[in-house]
PDB file of C-alpha atoms in Angstrom:
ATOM      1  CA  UNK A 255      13.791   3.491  12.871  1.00  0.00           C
ATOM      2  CA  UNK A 256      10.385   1.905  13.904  1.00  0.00           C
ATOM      3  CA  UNK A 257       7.044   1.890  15.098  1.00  0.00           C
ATOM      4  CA  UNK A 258       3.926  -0.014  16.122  1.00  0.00           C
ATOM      5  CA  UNK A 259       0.573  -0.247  15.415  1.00  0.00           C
ATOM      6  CA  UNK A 260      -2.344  -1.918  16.888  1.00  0.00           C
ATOM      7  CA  UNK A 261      -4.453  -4.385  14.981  1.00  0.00           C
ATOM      8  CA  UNK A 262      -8.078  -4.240  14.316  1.00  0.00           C
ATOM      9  CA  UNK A 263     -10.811  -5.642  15.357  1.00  0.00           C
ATOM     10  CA  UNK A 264     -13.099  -8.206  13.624  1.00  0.00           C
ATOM     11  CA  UNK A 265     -16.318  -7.854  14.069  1.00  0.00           C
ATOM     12  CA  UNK A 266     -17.275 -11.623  15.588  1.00  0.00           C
ATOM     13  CA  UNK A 267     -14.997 -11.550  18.542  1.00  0.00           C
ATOM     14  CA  UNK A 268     -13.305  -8.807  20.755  1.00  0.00           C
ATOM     15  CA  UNK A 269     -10.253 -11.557  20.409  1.00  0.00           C
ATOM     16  CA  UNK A 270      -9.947 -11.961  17.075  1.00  0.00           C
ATOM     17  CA  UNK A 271      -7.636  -8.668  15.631  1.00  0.00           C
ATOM     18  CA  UNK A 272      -6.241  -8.028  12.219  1.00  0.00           C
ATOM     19  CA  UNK A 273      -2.759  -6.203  11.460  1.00  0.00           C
ATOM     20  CA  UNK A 274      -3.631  -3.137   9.112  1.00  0.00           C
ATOM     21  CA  UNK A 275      -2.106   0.147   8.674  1.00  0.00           C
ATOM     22  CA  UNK A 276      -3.377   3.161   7.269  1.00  0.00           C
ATOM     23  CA  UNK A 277      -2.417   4.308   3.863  1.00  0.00           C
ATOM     24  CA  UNK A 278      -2.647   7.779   2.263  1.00  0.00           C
ATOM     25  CA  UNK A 279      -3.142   7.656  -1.880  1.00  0.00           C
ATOM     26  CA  UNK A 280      -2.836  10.579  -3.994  1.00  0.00           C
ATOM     27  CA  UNK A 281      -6.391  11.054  -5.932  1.00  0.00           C
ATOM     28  CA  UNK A 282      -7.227  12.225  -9.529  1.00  0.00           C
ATOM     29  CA  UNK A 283      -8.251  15.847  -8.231  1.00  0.00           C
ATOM     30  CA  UNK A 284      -4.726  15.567  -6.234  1.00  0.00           C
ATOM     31  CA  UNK A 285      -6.402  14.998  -2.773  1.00  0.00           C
ATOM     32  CA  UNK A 286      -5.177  12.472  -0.431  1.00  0.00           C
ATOM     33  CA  UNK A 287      -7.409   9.299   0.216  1.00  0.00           C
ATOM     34  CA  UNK A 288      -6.552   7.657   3.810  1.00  0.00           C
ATOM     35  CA  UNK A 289      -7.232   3.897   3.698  1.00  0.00           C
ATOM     36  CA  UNK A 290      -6.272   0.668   6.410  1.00  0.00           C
ATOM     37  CA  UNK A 291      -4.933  -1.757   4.236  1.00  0.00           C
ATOM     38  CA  UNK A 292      -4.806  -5.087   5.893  1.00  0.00           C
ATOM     39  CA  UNK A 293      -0.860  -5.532   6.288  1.00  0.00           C
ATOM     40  CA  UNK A 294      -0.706  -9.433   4.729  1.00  0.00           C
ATOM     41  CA  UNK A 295       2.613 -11.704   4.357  1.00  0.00           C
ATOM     42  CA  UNK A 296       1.205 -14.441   2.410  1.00  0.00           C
ATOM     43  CA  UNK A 297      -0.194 -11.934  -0.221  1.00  0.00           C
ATOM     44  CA  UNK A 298       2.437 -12.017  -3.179  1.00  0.00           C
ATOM     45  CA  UNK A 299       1.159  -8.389  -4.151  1.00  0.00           C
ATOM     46  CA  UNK A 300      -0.905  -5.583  -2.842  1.00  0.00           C
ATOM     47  CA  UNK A 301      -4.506  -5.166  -3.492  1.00  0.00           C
ATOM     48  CA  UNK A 302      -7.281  -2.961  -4.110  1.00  0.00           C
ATOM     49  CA  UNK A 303     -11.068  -2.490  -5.680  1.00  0.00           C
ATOM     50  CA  UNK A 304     -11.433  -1.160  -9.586  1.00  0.00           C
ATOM     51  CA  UNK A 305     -13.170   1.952  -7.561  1.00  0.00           C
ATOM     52  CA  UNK A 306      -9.789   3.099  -5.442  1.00  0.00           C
ATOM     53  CA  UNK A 307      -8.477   2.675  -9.140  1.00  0.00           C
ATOM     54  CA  UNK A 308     -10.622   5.114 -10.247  1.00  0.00           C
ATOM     55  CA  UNK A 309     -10.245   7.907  -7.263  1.00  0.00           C
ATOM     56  CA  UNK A 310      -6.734   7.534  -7.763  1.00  0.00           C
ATOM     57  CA  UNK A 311      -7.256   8.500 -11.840  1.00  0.00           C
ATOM     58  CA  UNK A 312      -5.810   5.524 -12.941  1.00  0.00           C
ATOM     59  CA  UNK A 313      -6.966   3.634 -16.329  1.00  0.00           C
ATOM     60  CA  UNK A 314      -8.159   0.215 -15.259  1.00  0.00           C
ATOM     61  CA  UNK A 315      -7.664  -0.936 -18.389  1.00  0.00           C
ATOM     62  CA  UNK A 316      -4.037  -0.093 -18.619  1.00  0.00           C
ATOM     63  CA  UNK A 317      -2.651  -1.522 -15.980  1.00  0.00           C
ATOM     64  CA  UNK A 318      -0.971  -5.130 -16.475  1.00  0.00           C
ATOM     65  CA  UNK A 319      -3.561  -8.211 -16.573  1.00  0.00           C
ATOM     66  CA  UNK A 320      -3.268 -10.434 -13.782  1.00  0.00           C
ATOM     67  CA  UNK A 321      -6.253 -13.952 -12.863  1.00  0.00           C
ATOM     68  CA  UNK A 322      -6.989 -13.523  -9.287  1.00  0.00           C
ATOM     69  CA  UNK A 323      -7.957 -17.317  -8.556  1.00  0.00           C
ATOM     70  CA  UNK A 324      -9.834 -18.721  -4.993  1.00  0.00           C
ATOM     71  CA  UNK A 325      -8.966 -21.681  -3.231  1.00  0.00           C
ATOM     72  CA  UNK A 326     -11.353 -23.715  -4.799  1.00  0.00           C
ATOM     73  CA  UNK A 327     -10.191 -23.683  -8.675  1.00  0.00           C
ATOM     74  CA  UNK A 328     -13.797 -22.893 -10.221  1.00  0.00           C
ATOM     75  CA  UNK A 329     -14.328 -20.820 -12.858  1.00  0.00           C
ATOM     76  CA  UNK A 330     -16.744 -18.234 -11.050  1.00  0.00           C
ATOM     77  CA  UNK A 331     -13.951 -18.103  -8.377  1.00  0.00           C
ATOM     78  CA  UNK A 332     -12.235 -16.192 -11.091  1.00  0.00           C
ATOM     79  CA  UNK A 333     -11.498 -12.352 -10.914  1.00  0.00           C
ATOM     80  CA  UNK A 334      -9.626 -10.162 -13.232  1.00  0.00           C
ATOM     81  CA  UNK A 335      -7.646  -7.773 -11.998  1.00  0.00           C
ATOM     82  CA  UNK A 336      -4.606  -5.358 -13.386  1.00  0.00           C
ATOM     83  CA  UNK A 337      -1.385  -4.255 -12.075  1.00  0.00           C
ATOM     84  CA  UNK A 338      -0.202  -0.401 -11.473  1.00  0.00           C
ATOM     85  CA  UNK A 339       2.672   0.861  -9.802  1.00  0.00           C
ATOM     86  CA  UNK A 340       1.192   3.518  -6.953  1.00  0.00           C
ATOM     87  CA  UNK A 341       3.006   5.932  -4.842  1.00  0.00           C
ATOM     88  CA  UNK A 342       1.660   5.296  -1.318  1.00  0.00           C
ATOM     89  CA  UNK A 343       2.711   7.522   1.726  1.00  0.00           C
ATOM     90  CA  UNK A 344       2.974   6.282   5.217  1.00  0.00           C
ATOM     91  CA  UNK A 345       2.573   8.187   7.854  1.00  0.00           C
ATOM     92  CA  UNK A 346       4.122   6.849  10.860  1.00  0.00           C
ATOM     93  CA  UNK A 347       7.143   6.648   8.834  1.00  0.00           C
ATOM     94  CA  UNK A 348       6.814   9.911   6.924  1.00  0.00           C
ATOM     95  CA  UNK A 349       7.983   7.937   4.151  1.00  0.00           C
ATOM     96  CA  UNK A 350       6.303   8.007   0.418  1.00  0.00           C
ATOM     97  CA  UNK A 351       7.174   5.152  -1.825  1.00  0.00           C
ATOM     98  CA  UNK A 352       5.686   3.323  -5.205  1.00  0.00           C
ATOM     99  CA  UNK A 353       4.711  -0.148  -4.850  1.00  0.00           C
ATOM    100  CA  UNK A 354       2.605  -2.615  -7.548  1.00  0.00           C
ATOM    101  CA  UNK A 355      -0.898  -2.453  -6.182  1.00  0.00           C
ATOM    102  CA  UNK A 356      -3.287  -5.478  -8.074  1.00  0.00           C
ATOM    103  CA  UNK A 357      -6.838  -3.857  -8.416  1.00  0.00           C
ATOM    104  CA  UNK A 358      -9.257  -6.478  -8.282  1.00  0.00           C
ATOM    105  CA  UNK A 359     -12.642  -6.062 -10.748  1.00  0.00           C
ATOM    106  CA  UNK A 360     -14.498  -5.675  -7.986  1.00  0.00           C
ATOM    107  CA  UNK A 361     -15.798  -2.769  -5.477  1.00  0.00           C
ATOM    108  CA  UNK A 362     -15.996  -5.048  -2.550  1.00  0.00           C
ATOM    109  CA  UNK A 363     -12.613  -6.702  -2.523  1.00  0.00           C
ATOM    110  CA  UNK A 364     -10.019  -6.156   0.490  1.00  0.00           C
ATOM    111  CA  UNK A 365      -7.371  -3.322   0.540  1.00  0.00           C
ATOM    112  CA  UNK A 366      -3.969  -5.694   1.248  1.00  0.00           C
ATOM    113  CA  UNK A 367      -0.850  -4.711   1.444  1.00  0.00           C
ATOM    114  CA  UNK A 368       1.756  -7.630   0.162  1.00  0.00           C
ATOM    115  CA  UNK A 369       5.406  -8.901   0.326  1.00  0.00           C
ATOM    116  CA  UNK A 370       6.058  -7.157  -3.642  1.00  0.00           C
ATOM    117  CA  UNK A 371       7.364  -3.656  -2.950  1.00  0.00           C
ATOM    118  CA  UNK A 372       5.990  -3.163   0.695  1.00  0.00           C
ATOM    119  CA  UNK A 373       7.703  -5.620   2.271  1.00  0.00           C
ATOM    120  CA  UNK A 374      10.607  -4.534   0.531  1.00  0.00           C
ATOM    121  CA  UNK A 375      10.814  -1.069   2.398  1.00  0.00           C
ATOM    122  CA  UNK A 376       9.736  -1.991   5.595  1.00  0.00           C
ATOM    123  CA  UNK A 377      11.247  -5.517   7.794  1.00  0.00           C
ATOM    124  CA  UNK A 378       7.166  -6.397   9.569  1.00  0.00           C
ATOM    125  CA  UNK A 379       6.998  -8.132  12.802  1.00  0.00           C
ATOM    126  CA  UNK A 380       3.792  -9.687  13.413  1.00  0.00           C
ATOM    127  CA  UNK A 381       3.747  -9.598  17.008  1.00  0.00           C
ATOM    128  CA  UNK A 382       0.637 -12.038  17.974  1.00  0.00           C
ATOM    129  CA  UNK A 383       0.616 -12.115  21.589  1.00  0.00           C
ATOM    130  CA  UNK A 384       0.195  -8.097  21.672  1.00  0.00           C
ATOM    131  CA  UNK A 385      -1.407  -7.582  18.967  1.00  0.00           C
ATOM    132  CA  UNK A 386       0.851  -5.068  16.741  1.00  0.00           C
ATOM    133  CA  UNK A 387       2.856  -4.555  14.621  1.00  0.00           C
ATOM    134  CA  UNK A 388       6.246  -3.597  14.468  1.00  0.00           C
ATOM    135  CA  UNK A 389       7.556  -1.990  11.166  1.00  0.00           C
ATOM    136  CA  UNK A 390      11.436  -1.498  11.338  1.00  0.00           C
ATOM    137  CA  UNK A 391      13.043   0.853   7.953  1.00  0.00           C
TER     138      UNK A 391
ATOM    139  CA  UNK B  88      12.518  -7.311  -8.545  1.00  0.00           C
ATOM    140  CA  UNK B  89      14.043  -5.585 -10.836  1.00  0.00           C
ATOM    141  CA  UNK B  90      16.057  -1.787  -9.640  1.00  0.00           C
ATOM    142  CA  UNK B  91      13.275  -0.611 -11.552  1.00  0.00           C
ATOM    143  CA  UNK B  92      10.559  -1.619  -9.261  1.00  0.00           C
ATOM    144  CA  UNK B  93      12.280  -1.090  -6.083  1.00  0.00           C
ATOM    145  CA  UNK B  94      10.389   0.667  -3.537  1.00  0.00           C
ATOM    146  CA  UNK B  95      10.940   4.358  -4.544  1.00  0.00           C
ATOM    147  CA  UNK B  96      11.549   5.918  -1.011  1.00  0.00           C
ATOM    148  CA  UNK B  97      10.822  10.013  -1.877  1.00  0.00           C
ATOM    149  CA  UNK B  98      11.318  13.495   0.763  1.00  0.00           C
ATOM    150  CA  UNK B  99       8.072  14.321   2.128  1.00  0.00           C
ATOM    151  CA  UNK B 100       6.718  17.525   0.685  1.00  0.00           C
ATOM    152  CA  UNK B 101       3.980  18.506   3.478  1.00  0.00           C
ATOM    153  CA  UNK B 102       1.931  21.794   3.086  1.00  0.00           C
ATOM    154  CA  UNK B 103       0.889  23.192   6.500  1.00  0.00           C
ATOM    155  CA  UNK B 104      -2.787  22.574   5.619  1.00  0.00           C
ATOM    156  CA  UNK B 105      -1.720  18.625   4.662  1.00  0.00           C
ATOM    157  CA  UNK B 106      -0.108  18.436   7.960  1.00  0.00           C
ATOM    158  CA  UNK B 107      -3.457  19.718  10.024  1.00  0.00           C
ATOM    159  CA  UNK B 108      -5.603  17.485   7.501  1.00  0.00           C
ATOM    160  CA  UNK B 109      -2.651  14.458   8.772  1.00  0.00           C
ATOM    161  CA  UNK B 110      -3.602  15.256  12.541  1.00  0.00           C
ATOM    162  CA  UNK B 111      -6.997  15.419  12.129  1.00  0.00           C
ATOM    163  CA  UNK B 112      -6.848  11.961  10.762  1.00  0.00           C
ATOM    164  CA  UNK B 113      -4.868  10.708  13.434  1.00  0.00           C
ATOM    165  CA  UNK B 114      -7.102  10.772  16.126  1.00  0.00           C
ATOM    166  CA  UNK B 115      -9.427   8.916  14.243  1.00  0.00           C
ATOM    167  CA  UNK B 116      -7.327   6.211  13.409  1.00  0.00           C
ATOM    168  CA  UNK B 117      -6.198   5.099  16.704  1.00  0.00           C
ATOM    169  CA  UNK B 118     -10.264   5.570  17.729  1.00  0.00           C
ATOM    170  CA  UNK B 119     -10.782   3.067  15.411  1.00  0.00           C
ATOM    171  CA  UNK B 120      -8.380   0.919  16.389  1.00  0.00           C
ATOM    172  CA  UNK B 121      -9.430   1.269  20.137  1.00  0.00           C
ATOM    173  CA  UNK B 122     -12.960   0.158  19.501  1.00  0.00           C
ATOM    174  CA  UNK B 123     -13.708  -3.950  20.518  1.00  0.00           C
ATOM    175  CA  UNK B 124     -14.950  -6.283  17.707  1.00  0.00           C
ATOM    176  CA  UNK B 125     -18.579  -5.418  19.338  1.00  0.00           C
ATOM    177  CA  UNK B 126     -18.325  -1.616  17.663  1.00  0.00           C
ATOM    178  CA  UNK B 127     -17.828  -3.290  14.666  1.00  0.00           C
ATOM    179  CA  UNK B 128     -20.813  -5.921  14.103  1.00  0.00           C
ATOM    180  CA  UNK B 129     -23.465  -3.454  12.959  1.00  0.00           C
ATOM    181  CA  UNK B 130     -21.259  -2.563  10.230  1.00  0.00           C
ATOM    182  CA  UNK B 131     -20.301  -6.684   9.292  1.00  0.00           C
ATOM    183  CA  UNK B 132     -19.627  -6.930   5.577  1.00  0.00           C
ATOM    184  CA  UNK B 133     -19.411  -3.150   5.174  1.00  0.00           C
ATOM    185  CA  UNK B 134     -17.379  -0.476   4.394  1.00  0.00           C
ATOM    186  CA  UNK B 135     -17.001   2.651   6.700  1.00  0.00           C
ATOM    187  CA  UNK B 136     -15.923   6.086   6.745  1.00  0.00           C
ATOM    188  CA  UNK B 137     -14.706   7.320  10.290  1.00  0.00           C
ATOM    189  CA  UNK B 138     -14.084  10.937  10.274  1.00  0.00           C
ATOM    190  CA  UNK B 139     -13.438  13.311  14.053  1.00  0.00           C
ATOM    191  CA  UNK B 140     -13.578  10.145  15.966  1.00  0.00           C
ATOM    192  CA  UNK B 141     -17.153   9.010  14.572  1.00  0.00           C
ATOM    193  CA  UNK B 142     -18.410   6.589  11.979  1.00  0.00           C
ATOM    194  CA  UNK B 143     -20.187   9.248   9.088  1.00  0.00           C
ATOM    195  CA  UNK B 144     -20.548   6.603   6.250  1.00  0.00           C
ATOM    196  CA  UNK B 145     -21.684   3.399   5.303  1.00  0.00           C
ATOM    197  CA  UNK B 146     -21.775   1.240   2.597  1.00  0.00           C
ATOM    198  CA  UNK B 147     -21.896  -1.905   0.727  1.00  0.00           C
ATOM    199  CA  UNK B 148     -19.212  -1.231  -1.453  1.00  0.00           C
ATOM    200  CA  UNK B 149     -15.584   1.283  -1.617  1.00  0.00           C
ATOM    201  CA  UNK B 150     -17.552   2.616  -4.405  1.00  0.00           C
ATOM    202  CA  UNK B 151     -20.799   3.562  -2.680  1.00  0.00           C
ATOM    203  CA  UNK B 152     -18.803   5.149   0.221  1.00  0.00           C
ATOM    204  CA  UNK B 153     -16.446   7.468  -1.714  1.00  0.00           C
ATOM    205  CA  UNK B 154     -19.699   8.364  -3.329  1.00  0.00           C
ATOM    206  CA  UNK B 155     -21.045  10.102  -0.005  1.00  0.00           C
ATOM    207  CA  UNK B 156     -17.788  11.946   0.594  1.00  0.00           C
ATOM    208  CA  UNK B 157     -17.204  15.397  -0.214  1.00  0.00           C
ATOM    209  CA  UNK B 158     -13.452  14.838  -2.302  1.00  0.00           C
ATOM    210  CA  UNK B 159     -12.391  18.014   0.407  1.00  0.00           C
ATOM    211  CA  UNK B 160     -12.996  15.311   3.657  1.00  0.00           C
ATOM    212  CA  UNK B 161     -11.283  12.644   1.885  1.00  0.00           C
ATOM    213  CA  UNK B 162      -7.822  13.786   3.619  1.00  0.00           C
ATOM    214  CA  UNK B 163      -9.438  13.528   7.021  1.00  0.00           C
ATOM    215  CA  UNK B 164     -11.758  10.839   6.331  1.00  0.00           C
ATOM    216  CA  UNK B 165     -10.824   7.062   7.677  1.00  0.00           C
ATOM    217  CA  UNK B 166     -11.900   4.528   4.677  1.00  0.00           C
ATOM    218  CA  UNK B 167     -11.948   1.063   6.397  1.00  0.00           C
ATOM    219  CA  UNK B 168     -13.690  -2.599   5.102  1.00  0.00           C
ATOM    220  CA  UNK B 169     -15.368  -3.988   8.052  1.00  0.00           C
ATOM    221  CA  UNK B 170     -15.042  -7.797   7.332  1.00  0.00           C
ATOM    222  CA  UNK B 171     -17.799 -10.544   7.773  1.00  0.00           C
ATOM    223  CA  UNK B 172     -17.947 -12.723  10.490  1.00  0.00           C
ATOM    224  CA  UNK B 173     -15.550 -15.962   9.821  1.00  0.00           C
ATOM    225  CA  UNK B 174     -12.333 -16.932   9.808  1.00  0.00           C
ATOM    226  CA  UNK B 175     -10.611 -15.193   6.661  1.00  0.00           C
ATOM    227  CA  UNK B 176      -7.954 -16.702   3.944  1.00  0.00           C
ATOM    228  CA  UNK B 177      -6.915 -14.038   1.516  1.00  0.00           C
ATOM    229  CA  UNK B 178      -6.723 -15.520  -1.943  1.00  0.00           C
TER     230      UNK B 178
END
């Protein structure tokens, strides 16, 4: 089984694209939240903002602690974060599964889905010179 | 990984109502995903909620935007983080 999906846009350059895929999330009241998650190989884990941690009705604080560190290896670069497991669904698979999803300390930091868990259930082509996608399952 | 943290693949249990909600948000996503990096540069830095094939929220933070949607649109609501200009390294 597979399918595609077109990537994104930035907003500098009509040639510059992103691979993301949209997400749904089950929330605290039991609604569903759809969200693109940037679909990112050299991301060891998926990641999120404290705030999507919070719609989802998940303690922050009880999730395992995990050092988010930048490039540069300066303190402020520094970002705590904490580790759930999260049952995503996707849609153009119909398929629902739990993967660990890192939630930053931070509202502003990017949705990113990584190899843990998600690249486990799906085999991701990155397919540059059209610009998708292909996830094969 | 452990057995334990394998990806837990589960049956889908759609409602009729989730299904129309799914649809609804369909359309959206692949406007979104039409529109050239031009659509995007008012909204730089940003975070956006795209909902019937139109942007309806904006703000500087997931936080701020879930704030100015009713929990009953979330379903059919996009949520997307428009990123600044640059070349980007995810770290």
């Amino acid at each position: 089984m597979t399918f595609t999906k077109p990537w994104i846009a930035f907003p500098q350059d009509p040639d510059t694209k992103v691979p993301v895929l949209d997400v749904f999330l089950r929330t605290r009241e039991g609604q569903k939240t759809r969200e693109f998650f940037v679909v990112d190989s050299g991301a060891d884990v998926s990641m999120a903002t404290r705030s999507l941690c919070d719609v989802l009705g998940l303690r922050w604080d009880a999730g395992t602690e995990v050092e988010l560190r930048g490039i540069v290896p300066r303190e402020e670069c520094r970002l705590m974060a904490r580790l759930h497991p999260v049952e995503i669904y996707v849609r153009d698979a119909d398929r629902r599964f739990t993967i660990p999803i890192c939630f930053a300390d931070s509202d502003d930091a990017p949705l990113l889905l990584g190899r843990e868990g998600f690249f486990d259930a799906f085999g991701i082509y990155f397919d540059k010179k059209n610009l998708l996608t292909r996830f094969d399952w | 990984m452990t057995p334990a943290e394998k990806p837990l693949d589960q049956p889908r249990h759609i409602t009729p109502e989730e299904e129309a909600d799914y649809r609804s948000g369909d359309a959206t996503v692949e406007w979104l995903l039409r529109q050239p990096g031009s659509f995007f540069r008012p909204y730089a830095g940003k975070w956006i909620a795209a909902r019937d094939c139109q942007i309806v929220a904006v703000a500087d933070n997931h936080r701020a935007l879930m704030a100015q949607i009713e929990p009953a649109d979330w379903p059919r609501t996009l949520i997307h983080r428009v990123e600044r200009p640059g070349r980007v390294i995810y770290r």
